[in-house]
Amino acid sequence: MEATQKLSYEDAWAFLDRLQFFKIKLGLDSMTAFMASLDNPHREFPCIHIGGTNGKGSVGATLLSILTTAGYRVGFYTSPHLSSVRERFRIGRTFISRDEFAAQADKIIRILNGRQITYFEFTTALALLWFAEQEVDLAILEVGLGGRLDATNIVTPLASVITNVSMDHEQYLGDTISLIASEKAGIIKPGIPVITGISDEQALEVISDAAGKLGSPLYILGRNFSGSALPGNKSLWSYKGTRPFAEEALPLNMKGEYQIDNAALALATLETVKAAFPVTARQIREGLAGTSWPGRLEEFWWQGVKQVHPQPPGNNAPAFHFLLDGAHNPDGAKALKKSLEQDFIYERLILVWASMADKDILSTLMQIAPLANSIIFTRPDEERSAKPEALLEMLPESL
């Protein structure tokens, strides 16, 4: 590429897409050296680092909404995306533009000079470079895989969040809860507060030991802070904090009882960073009311031809009620099952299911399959996805 030639968005996306063919590479040496060649943009702003098996995106989205409501310029880096890679990078409620994505990708490609990096290393570098250039007040960074050797783990955050620990990515992180917890604990930094929603005793012991050895204060959901639903109202909840702070009748904009835990984790995190980023009770309420996270119990209604409604249509014409959820491990599916049983009324459930082949497919599927009247197996256009025929063969004959 000539020095004066500008990279288009399409070319930047195509370059990134080709990196998917490189296998996942855990380790920080390459990322540390690469970020040094970019003048270490991650040192230009404070951040909150979020790891854990499930709920990372929801906690991050809640933090983003509250802090943005409070007037801070906040970057949010998350993965994976649903429909566009630009969804991984946002400042406030705005995704990175096509031109900005191409400009940052162009800088990275020129610095690479033939060096091989992974897809996730590239996107992480792009996020950090963009946040520094945009002079964010704070960045929220979501771990991609595990924690200890994840590309995001080059940062020293204001707070480390470990949402929970359950079985997932065993081929990379280990085949026991303790081993997986040990990888998640790798994001804990000396003296930096840790906020966790872990309930599994084995996992919690690992996290507690790691925090203790590093002198990091540990705040545990259900012990140091808590969130609870208000009786008879699934859209309101109360919070009791890590310090003398409590709020009643808080709004909950995302469906699912488990979102109360995620919201409580976000508020506990805000308490730990309030010296640098204070927020008011009003800003908390407004931020919670404005929080959204696509693909987590996301509802829409389909009526007629290409008529999609985010709310139930007001007319009497028939409409199909869709629920989109990204549960991809047994614990995530268990939470989805609970919501289907408690939060929704339906006469017939048609389950449309796709999965990556390297997941614990049967244990995850069997949380939901018994509730379904019929099941449709499909697959995304992704090399790692399981074939529908293989999914069908996994189903017990009794279903």
C-alpha atoms as one frame of an Amber mdcrd trajectory, in Angstrom:
protein
   0.000   0.000   0.000   1.421   3.370  -0.972   1.957   5.876   1.820  -0.635
   8.278   0.405  -3.335   5.682  -0.276  -6.280   5.702   2.120  -7.775   2.422
   3.259 -11.504   2.068   2.573 -13.904   0.625   5.136 -14.517  -2.377   2.884
 -10.786  -3.077   2.586 -10.274  -2.641   6.332 -13.111  -5.048   7.076 -11.768
  -7.563   4.538  -8.280  -7.424   6.088  -9.725  -8.016   9.545 -11.955 -10.812
   8.298  -8.930 -12.687   6.942  -7.414 -12.706  10.424 -10.160 -15.099  11.546
  -8.239 -17.891   9.859  -5.443 -17.500  12.428  -6.118 -19.632  15.492  -6.801
 -18.093  18.897  -3.459 -17.219  20.456  -3.434 -16.700  24.204  -0.517 -14.705
  25.594   0.473 -11.100  26.221   4.001 -10.861  24.803   2.866 -10.156  21.245
   0.172  -7.704  22.333   2.510  -5.858  24.708   5.148  -5.426  22.002   2.568
  -4.393  19.428   0.992  -1.778  21.693   4.455  -0.375  22.402   4.892   0.134
  18.654   1.654   2.165  18.768   3.014   4.258  21.686   0.857   2.469  24.281
  -2.468   4.262  23.755  -4.055   2.284  26.625  -2.028   4.363  29.084  -3.777
   7.549  27.997  -7.061   6.914  29.843  -8.415   5.072  32.916 -10.535   1.979
  32.426 -12.786  -0.624  34.010 -11.941  -4.214  33.055 -14.781  -6.772  32.910
 -14.252 -10.541  32.818 -16.405 -13.564  33.634 -18.328 -16.264  31.805 -21.721
 -14.602  31.359 -23.074 -11.084  31.792 -19.984  -9.078  30.798 -21.782  -7.174
  28.059 -24.822  -6.409  30.204 -22.676  -5.083  33.064 -20.644  -3.009  30.616
 -23.748  -1.642  28.910 -25.195  -0.629  32.283 -21.995   1.149  33.282 -21.851
   2.856  29.895 -25.422   4.117  30.126 -25.090   5.498  33.659 -21.706   7.141
  33.115 -22.802   8.611  29.775 -25.934   9.970  31.434 -23.654  11.562  34.034
 -21.891  13.466  31.263 -18.689  11.455  30.956 -17.172  10.580  27.594 -16.995
   6.791  27.862 -15.565   4.244  25.447 -16.914   0.685  25.401 -15.130  -2.230
  23.759 -17.049  -5.488  23.617 -17.242  -8.757  21.690 -18.565 -10.516  19.750
 -20.829  -8.443  17.497 -24.262  -9.342  16.112 -24.378  -7.821  12.640 -21.510
  -5.353  12.182 -17.973  -5.313  13.536 -18.512  -1.627  14.332 -20.742  -2.708
  17.233 -17.612  -3.664  19.161 -16.467  -0.054  19.436 -18.554   2.774  20.798
 -18.253   6.046  22.620 -21.372   6.767  24.580 -24.273   5.402  22.579 -22.591
   5.841  19.176 -20.729   3.133  17.267 -17.470   3.920  15.544 -18.134   5.304
  12.061 -17.051   3.522   8.903 -14.487   6.253   8.192 -13.078   6.154  11.726
 -12.855   2.365  11.636 -10.950   2.508   8.352  -8.631   5.257   9.611  -7.671
   3.343  12.764  -7.289   0.074  10.847  -5.023   1.856   8.368  -2.707   2.993
  11.179  -2.517  -0.532  12.586  -1.858  -2.214   9.247   0.980   0.197   8.476
   2.610  -0.500  11.850   2.178  -4.268  11.460   4.634  -4.382   8.564   4.023
  -8.090   8.000   3.730  -9.037  11.691   1.027 -11.639  12.339  -1.626 -10.870
  14.932  -5.013 -12.393  15.680  -8.451 -10.975  14.944  -8.994 -10.123  18.616
  -5.579  -8.528  19.029  -6.345  -6.326  16.015  -9.754  -5.230  17.302  -8.386
  -4.620  20.803  -5.593  -2.451  19.417  -8.097  -0.572  17.260 -10.346   0.126
  20.254  -7.511   1.364  22.455  -6.059   3.521  19.690  -9.453   5.059  18.909
 -10.304   5.723  22.565  -6.972   7.484  23.092  -7.398   9.600  19.971 -10.941
  10.517  20.988  -9.737  11.480  24.482 -12.307   9.456  26.393 -12.673  10.138
  30.109 -12.918   6.414  30.787 -13.025   3.146  28.849 -14.924  -0.036  29.658
 -13.083  -3.066  28.305 -14.638  -6.512  28.029 -12.378  -9.558  28.198 -12.549
 -11.695  25.070 -11.547 -15.107  26.447 -10.505 -16.090  29.957  -8.559 -13.172
  31.345  -4.994 -13.983  32.347  -3.692 -14.225  28.784  -6.391 -12.184  27.052
  -5.262  -9.318  24.821  -7.158  -6.804  26.978  -5.113  -7.759  30.041  -2.359
  -5.272  29.248  -4.290  -2.598  31.158  -4.163  -1.584  34.815  -7.772  -0.620
  35.536  -9.520   1.378  38.235 -11.612  -1.716  38.988 -11.722  -5.335  37.857
 -15.112  -7.029  37.504 -15.504 -10.818  37.351 -19.204 -11.393  36.754 -19.362
 -15.158  37.359 -17.590 -18.393  36.500 -19.112 -21.425  34.789 -18.088 -24.047
  32.265 -17.242 -22.600  28.843 -14.232 -22.590  26.489 -12.841 -25.629  28.316
 -10.404 -26.375  25.487  -8.625 -23.097  26.251  -9.290 -22.414  29.929  -9.382
 -25.849  31.552 -12.003 -28.484  32.275 -12.819 -27.637  35.904 -14.439 -24.637
  37.563 -11.271 -24.022  39.577  -9.053 -23.938  36.496 -11.418 -21.599  34.663
 -11.661 -19.369  37.750  -7.873 -19.211  37.888  -7.806 -17.873  34.319 -10.510
 -15.319  35.124  -8.573 -14.255  38.243  -5.686 -13.299  35.984  -7.220  -9.848
  35.426  -6.824  -8.984  39.118  -4.090  -6.380  39.585  -2.227  -5.497  42.813
  -4.316  -3.237  45.027  -7.080  -2.792  42.438 -10.652  -3.425  43.723 -12.398
  -6.572  42.475 -16.181  -6.794  42.157 -17.700 -10.220  41.563 -21.028 -11.983
  41.274 -19.541 -15.472  41.666 -21.669 -17.821  43.771 -19.846 -21.104  43.137
 -17.750 -21.765  46.253 -14.843 -23.376  44.400 -14.569 -20.480  41.986 -14.992
 -17.911  44.744 -12.179 -19.494  46.749  -9.842 -19.126  43.765 -10.806 -15.480
  43.252 -10.550 -14.715  46.984  -7.089 -16.268  47.207  -5.863 -14.317  44.180
  -7.263 -11.031  45.494  -5.794 -11.661  48.936  -2.305 -12.356  47.603  -2.377
  -9.147  45.562  -3.869  -6.981  48.295  -6.935  -6.247  46.178 -10.185  -5.407
  48.014 -12.887  -7.933  47.077 -16.597  -7.075  46.943 -18.932 -10.060  46.582
 -22.549 -10.010  45.406 -24.794 -11.278  48.186 -22.246 -10.482  50.886 -20.959
  -6.940  50.430 -23.715  -5.687  48.149 -26.973  -7.033  46.752 -29.852  -6.463
  44.384 -33.374  -7.801  44.776 -36.587  -7.635  42.783 -39.500  -5.723  44.219
 -42.444  -8.046  44.912 -45.027  -8.007  42.153 -43.028  -5.802  39.782 -40.457
  -7.309  37.418 -39.243  -3.942  36.147 -38.238  -2.493  39.538 -35.545  -3.564
  41.983 -33.670  -2.373  45.042 -29.937  -2.106  45.697 -27.952  -2.269  48.912
 -24.380  -1.168  48.383 -20.845  -1.795  49.531 -20.921   1.397  51.599 -23.868
   3.053  53.382 -25.734   3.446  50.116 -29.096   1.998  49.179 -31.688   2.730
  46.520 -35.269   1.498  46.268 -37.531   1.072  43.230 -34.765   1.324  40.645
 -35.779   0.794  37.004 -34.669  -2.356  35.180 -34.894  -1.893  31.427 -33.576
  -5.332  30.441 -35.684  -8.459  30.849 -34.637 -11.406  32.993 -34.224 -11.690
  36.746 -30.499 -12.306  36.251 -30.174  -8.737  34.978 -30.671  -7.567  38.565
 -27.356  -9.223  39.448 -25.693  -7.559  36.463 -27.103  -4.160  37.403 -25.989
  -4.635  41.017 -22.468  -5.458  39.813 -22.466  -2.241  37.802 -23.585  -0.135
  40.777 -21.018  -1.749  43.080 -18.351  -0.962  40.486 -19.478   2.663  40.361
 -19.144   2.819  44.138 -15.509   1.720  43.927 -14.630   4.374  41.320 -16.841
   7.182  42.632 -13.876   9.295  43.779 -12.811   9.678  40.150 -16.228   9.361
  38.498 -19.018  10.441  40.854 -22.626   9.939  39.782 -25.865  11.050  41.412
 -28.888   8.943  42.318 -30.852  10.646  39.542 -28.158   9.815  36.984 -28.159
   6.195  38.155 -31.926   5.957  37.673 -31.865   7.598  34.258 -28.933   5.462
  33.163 -30.602   2.236  34.277 -33.811   3.221  32.490 -31.834   3.826  29.293
 -29.743   0.651  29.341 -30.167  -1.752  26.444 -28.135  -4.699  25.217 -29.195
  -6.395  21.954 -29.380 -10.163  21.844 -30.217 -10.613  25.533 -33.898 -11.544
  25.789 -34.485  -9.076  22.972 -38.117  -9.008  21.826 -39.657  -8.019  18.529
 -42.888  -8.711  16.672 -43.182  -9.673  12.997 -46.390  -8.765  11.212 -47.215
  -9.007   7.543 -44.337  -8.667   5.084 -41.150  -7.149   6.511 -43.020  -5.298
   9.230 -40.908  -5.543  12.379 -42.088  -3.893  15.586 -40.084  -3.424  18.810
 -43.400  -3.321  20.706 -46.610  -5.372  20.280 -48.551  -3.961  17.282 -51.589
  -1.966  18.265 -53.878  -3.510  15.641 -55.645  -6.859  15.757 -53.750  -8.459
  12.877 -51.775 -11.588  13.821 -48.128 -11.047  14.725 -45.337 -13.467  15.524
 -43.559 -12.783  18.804 -39.788 -13.343  18.558 -37.287 -13.574  21.382 -33.587
 -13.313  20.509 -31.032 -14.537  23.040 -27.325 -15.317  22.807 -27.120 -17.982
  25.537 -24.264 -20.289  24.515 -23.383 -22.327  27.605 -25.411 -24.343  30.156
 -25.612 -21.587  32.768 -26.700 -19.014  30.198 -29.358 -21.391  28.884 -30.521
 -22.103  32.439 -31.121 -18.376  32.954 -32.992 -18.240  29.633 -35.142 -21.202
  30.677 -36.057 -19.488  33.937 -37.108 -16.363  32.068 -39.185 -18.351  29.580
 -40.995 -20.033  32.465 -41.514 -16.925  34.604 -41.539 -13.845  32.406 -43.378
 -14.802  29.214 -46.846 -16.073  28.338 -47.171 -18.101  25.146 -49.275 -20.905
  23.704 -46.605 -22.405  21.483 -42.813 -22.197  21.541 -40.817 -22.724  18.352
 -37.107 -22.959  19.083 -34.701 -21.881  16.323 -31.248 -23.028  17.399 -27.693
 -22.639  16.132 -24.400 -23.226  17.892 -20.667 -23.267  17.449 -19.395 -26.838
  17.224 -16.893 -26.387  20.068 -19.565 -25.598  22.674 -21.189 -27.925  25.222
 -24.106 -28.213  22.857 -26.229 -30.948  24.411 -26.104 -29.643  27.994 -26.984
 -26.168  26.746 -29.709 -27.293  24.361 -31.398 -29.573  26.896 -32.087 -26.638
  29.187 -34.486 -25.235  26.577 -35.512 -28.101  24.274 -38.079 -29.669  26.661
 -40.034 -26.383  26.653 -40.333 -26.259  22.867 -43.247 -27.525  20.774 -40.927
 -27.775  17.791 -37.248 -27.170  17.073 -35.598 -25.809  13.938 -31.843 -26.293
  13.656 -29.841 -23.919  11.500 -26.300 -22.573  11.297 -24.612 -19.207  10.733
 -22.158 -18.652   7.918 -19.226 -19.422  10.183 -16.595 -22.132   9.861 -16.870
 -23.102  13.548 -20.640 -23.584  13.492 -22.235 -26.978  14.032 -24.138 -28.566
  11.155 -27.917 -28.792  11.651 -27.777 -32.538  10.952 -25.273 -32.988  13.772
 -27.462 -30.992  16.146 -30.474 -33.125  15.283 -28.563 -36.325  15.992 -27.748
 -35.098  19.494 -31.391 -34.847  20.537 -32.664 -37.722  22.700 -35.368 -39.823
  21.059 -37.700 -39.014  23.943 -38.101 -35.432  22.727
